[in-house]
C-alpha positions as MATLAB code, in Angstrom:
seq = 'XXXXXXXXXXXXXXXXXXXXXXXXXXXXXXXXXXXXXXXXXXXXXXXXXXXXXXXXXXXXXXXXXXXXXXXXXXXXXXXXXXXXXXXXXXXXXXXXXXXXXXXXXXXXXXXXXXXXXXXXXXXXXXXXXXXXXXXXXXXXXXXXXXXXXXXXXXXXXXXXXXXXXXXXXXXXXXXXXXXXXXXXXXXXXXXXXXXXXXXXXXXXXXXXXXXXXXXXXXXXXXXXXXXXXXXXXXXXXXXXXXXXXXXXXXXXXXXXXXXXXXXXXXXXXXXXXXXXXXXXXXXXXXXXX';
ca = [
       2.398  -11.767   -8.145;
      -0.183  -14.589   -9.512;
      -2.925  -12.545   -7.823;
      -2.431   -9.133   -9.198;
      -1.902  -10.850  -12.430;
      -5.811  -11.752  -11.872;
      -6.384   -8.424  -12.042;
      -5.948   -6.941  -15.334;
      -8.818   -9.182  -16.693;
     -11.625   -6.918  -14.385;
     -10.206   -3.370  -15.450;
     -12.188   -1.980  -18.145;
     -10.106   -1.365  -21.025;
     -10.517    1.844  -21.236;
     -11.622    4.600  -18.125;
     -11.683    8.367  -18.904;
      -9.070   10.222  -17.722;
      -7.004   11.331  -15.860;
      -6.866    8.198  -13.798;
      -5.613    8.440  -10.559;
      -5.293    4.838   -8.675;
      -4.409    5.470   -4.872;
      -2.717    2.822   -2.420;
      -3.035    2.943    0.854;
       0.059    2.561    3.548;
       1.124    0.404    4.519;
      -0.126   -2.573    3.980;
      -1.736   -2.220    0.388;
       1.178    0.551   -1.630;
       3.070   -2.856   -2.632;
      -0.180   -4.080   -4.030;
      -1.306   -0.967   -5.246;
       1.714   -0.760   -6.998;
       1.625   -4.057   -8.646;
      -1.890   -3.399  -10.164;
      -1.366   -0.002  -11.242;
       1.821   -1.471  -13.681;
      -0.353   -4.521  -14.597;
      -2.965   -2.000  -16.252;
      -1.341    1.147  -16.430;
      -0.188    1.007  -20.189;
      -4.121    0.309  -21.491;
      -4.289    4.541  -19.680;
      -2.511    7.196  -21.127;
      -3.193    9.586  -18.526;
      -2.596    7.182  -15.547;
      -0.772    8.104  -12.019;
       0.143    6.678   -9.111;
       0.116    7.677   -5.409;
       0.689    6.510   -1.968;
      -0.682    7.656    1.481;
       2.129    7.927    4.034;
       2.233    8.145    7.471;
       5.334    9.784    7.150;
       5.611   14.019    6.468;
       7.233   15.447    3.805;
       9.902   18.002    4.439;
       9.621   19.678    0.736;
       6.067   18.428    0.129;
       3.142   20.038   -0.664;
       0.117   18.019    1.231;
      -2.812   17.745   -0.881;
      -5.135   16.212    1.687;
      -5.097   14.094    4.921;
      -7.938   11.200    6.078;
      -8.724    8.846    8.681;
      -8.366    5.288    9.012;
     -10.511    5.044   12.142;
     -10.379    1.177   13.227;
      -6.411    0.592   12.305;
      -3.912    0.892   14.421;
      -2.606    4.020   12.622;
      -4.983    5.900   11.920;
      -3.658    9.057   10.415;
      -3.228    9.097    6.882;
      -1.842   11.967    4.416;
      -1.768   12.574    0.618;
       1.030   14.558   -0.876;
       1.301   16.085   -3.941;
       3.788   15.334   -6.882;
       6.623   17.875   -7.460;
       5.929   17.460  -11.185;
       3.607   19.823  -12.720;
       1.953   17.697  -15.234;
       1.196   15.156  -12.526;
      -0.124   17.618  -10.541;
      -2.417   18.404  -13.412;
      -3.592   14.965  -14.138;
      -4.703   14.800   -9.637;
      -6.258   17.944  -10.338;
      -8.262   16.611  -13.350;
      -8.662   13.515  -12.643;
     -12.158   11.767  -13.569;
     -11.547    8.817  -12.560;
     -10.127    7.237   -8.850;
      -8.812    4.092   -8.462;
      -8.590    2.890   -4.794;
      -6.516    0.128   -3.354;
      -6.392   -1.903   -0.083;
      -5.814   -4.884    1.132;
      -9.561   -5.601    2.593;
     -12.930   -3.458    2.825;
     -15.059   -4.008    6.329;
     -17.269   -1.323    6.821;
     -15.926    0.781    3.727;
     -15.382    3.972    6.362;
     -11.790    4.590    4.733;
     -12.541    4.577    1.381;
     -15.384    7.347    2.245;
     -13.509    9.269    4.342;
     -10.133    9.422    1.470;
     -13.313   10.136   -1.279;
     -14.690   13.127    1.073;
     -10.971   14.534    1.725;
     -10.295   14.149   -2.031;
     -13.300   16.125   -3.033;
     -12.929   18.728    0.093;
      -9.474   19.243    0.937;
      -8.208   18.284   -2.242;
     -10.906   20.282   -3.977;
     -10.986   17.444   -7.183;
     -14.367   18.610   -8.379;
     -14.238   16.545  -11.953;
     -14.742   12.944  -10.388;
     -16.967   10.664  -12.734;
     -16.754    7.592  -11.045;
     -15.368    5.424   -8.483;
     -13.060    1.884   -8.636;
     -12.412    0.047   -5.314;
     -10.170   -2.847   -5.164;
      -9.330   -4.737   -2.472;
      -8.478   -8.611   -1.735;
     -11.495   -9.259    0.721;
     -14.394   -7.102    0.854;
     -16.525   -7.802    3.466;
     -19.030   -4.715    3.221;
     -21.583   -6.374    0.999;
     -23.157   -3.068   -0.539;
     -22.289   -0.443    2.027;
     -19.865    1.696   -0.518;
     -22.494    1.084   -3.323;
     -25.039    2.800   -0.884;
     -23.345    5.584    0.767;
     -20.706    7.022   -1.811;
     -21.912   10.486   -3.391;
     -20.362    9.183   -6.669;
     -20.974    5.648   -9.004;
     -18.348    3.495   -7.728;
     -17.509    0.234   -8.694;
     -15.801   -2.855   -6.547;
     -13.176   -5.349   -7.139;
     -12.040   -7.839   -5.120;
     -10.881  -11.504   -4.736;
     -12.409  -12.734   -2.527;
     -16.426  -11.326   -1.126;
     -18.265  -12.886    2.209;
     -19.774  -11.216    5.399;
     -18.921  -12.579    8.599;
     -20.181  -11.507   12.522;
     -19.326  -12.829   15.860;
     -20.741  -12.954   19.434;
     -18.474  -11.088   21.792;
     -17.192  -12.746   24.690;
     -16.853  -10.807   27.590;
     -14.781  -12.531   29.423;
     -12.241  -12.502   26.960;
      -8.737  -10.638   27.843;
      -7.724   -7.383   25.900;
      -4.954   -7.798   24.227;
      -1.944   -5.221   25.019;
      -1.304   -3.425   21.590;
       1.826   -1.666   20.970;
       1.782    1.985   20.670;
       2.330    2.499   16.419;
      -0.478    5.235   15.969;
       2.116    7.800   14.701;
       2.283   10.253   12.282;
       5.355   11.907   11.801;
       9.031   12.547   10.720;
      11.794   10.651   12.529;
      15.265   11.100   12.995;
      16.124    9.446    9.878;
      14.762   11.110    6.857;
      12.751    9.347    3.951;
      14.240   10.743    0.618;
      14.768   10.315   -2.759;
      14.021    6.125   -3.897;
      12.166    5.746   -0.614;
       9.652    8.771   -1.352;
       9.065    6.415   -4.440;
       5.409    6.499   -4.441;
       4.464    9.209   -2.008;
       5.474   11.962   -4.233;
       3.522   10.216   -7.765;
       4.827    7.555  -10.293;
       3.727    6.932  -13.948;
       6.401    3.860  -14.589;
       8.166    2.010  -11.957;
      11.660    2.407  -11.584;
      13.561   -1.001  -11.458;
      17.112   -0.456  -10.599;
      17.306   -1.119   -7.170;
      20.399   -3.390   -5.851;
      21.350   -3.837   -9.559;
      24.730   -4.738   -8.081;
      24.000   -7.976   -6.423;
      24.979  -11.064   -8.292;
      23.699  -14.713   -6.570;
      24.156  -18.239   -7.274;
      22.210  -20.615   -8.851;
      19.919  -22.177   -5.697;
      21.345  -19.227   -3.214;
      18.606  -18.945   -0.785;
      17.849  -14.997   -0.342;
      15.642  -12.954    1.589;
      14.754   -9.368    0.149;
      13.230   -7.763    2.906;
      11.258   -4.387    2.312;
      10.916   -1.488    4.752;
       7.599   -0.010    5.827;
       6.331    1.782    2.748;
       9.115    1.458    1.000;
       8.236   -2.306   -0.632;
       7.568   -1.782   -4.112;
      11.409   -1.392   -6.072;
      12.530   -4.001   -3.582;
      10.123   -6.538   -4.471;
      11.243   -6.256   -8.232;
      14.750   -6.598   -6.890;
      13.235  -10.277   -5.430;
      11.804  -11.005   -9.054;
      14.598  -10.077  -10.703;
      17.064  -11.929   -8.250;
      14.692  -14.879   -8.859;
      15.012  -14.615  -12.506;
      18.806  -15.154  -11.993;
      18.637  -18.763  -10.132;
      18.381  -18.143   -6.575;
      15.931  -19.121   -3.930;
      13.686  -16.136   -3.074;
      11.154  -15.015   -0.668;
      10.092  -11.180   -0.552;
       8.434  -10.013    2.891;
       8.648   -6.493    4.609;
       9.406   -4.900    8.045;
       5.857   -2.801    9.396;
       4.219   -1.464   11.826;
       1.341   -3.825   11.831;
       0.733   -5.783   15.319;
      -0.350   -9.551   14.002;
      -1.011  -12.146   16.293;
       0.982  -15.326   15.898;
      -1.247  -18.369   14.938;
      -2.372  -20.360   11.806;
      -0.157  -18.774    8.874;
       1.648  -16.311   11.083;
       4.612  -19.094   12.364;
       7.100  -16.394   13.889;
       7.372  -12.911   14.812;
      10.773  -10.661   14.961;
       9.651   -7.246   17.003;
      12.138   -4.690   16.882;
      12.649   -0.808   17.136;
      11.764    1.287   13.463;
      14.637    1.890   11.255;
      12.831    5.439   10.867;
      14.027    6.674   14.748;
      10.144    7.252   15.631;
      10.863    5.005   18.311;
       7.603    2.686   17.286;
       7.702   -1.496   17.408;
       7.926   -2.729   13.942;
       7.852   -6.617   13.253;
       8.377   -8.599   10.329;
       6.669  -11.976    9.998;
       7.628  -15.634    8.940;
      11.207  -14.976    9.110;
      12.362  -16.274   12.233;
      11.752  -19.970   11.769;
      13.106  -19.971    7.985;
      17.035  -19.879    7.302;
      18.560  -18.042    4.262;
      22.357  -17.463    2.496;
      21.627  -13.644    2.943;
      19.263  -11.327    3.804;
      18.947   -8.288    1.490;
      17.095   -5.427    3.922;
      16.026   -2.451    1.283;
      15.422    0.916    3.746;
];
């Protein structure tokens, strides 16, 4: 939370609106999240949406894009049932994008082309990308039809001389787009469907003790309400460390210490992991799905 406290301090304090600020599954709707509620009361006219890699039954898809070098590469956009958020996507002037790290820029492009095409947002003024590590130097800058402006923590280039002797790795199969057996409704379609205020009242229930040492564990895209159950069960005296279930293949080294693989709680039948739990012990586990 200390680093998208940082963040407040490089929005300008005031965009033209409609703002629409856009986080990208999975990895960056829990940070996405964060930084649209650190900022979101300077906007009046400021909404929130996810990308999921999961479809929605009752949903009306606004527009899809490509991820091309992930290991899920299928993105889609979906739009909000409510009418007046629907009005603010389709007047929006300015578009806030969020992930966790830039390389090449490709994704941000190809969301900012589907926006404009599919999406058919023709009032776009100007651009915001935020991200933790950019490492595309002025690529976005150059190529993006509209101004944009970038944000990020931490800024380098790096390159590397392939080895060819080097064995592939074997990658799990996770490039999947679709609805599994077990459908994602109501609180879990928290962010794919469009929020303007975050709803805190998950797991308000659960008492702890004073030094209890909990995990909250998120699920996939669904991260955001349980990591305000962490804060708020830290708030109360316990012990707490926040971390997520995904999809995400991460080799174990440096500050990955242990890795828990294990069949999706969505019945897509795709490896998901969680990291950094295996070696720790806790009181209780609190998994939020």
């Amino acid at each position: 939370m200390k680093l998208i406290n940082k963040w407040p301090k490089k929005f300008p304090q005031s965009l033209e609106g409609p703002i629409l600020f856009i986080g990208m599954a999975e990895t960056a709707v829990g940070l996405g999240a964060g930084i649209f509620d650190e900022v979101r009361d300077r906007y009046p006219q400021a909404l929130y949406l996810t990308s999921t890699r999961h479809p929605i039954a009752d949903g009306e898809l606004f527009c899809k894009f490509k991820e091309n070098h992930s290991h899920a590469t299928d993105h889609l956009l979906y739009l909000p049932h409510n009418l007046e958020q629907r009005q603010w996507i389709q007047q929006a002037k300015t578009i806030v994008l969020i992930d966790d790290e830039a390389t090449t820029g490709n994704t941000f492009l190809n969301l900012l082309s589907a926006l404009r095409e599919e999406g058919k947002l023709t009032q776009i003024k100007q651009i915001i990308a935020v991200t933790l590590t950019d490492w595309s130097g002025d690529a976005l800058q150059k190529r993006s039809p509209l101004p944009i402006t970038t944000f990020s923590l931490v800024q380098g280039k790096w390159q590397w001389q392939a080895n060819p002797d080097a064995p592939l790795p074997v990658m799990p199969n996770v490039n999947i787009t679709a609805s599994g057996q077990v459908a994602i409704t109501g609180k879990q379609s928290w962010g794919r469907l469009g929020m303007t205020t975050p709803a805190n009242d998950l797991g308000l229930f659960i008492h702890v003790s004073e030094g209890e040492k909990i995990l909250v564990l998120g699920s996939g895209e669904f991260v955001w309400e349980p990591f305000l159950l962490a804060e708020r069960l830290e708030k109360q005296g316990a012990i707490v460390k926040y971390s997520s279930t995904t999809r995400s293949p991460i080799a174990t080294n440096f500050a990955i210490q242990s890795a828990i693989t294990f069949t999706d709680n969505y019945g897509l039948g795709i490896p998901n992991f969680v990291y950094n739990v295996a070696h720790q012990q806790f009181d209780r586990i609190l998994l939020c799905c």
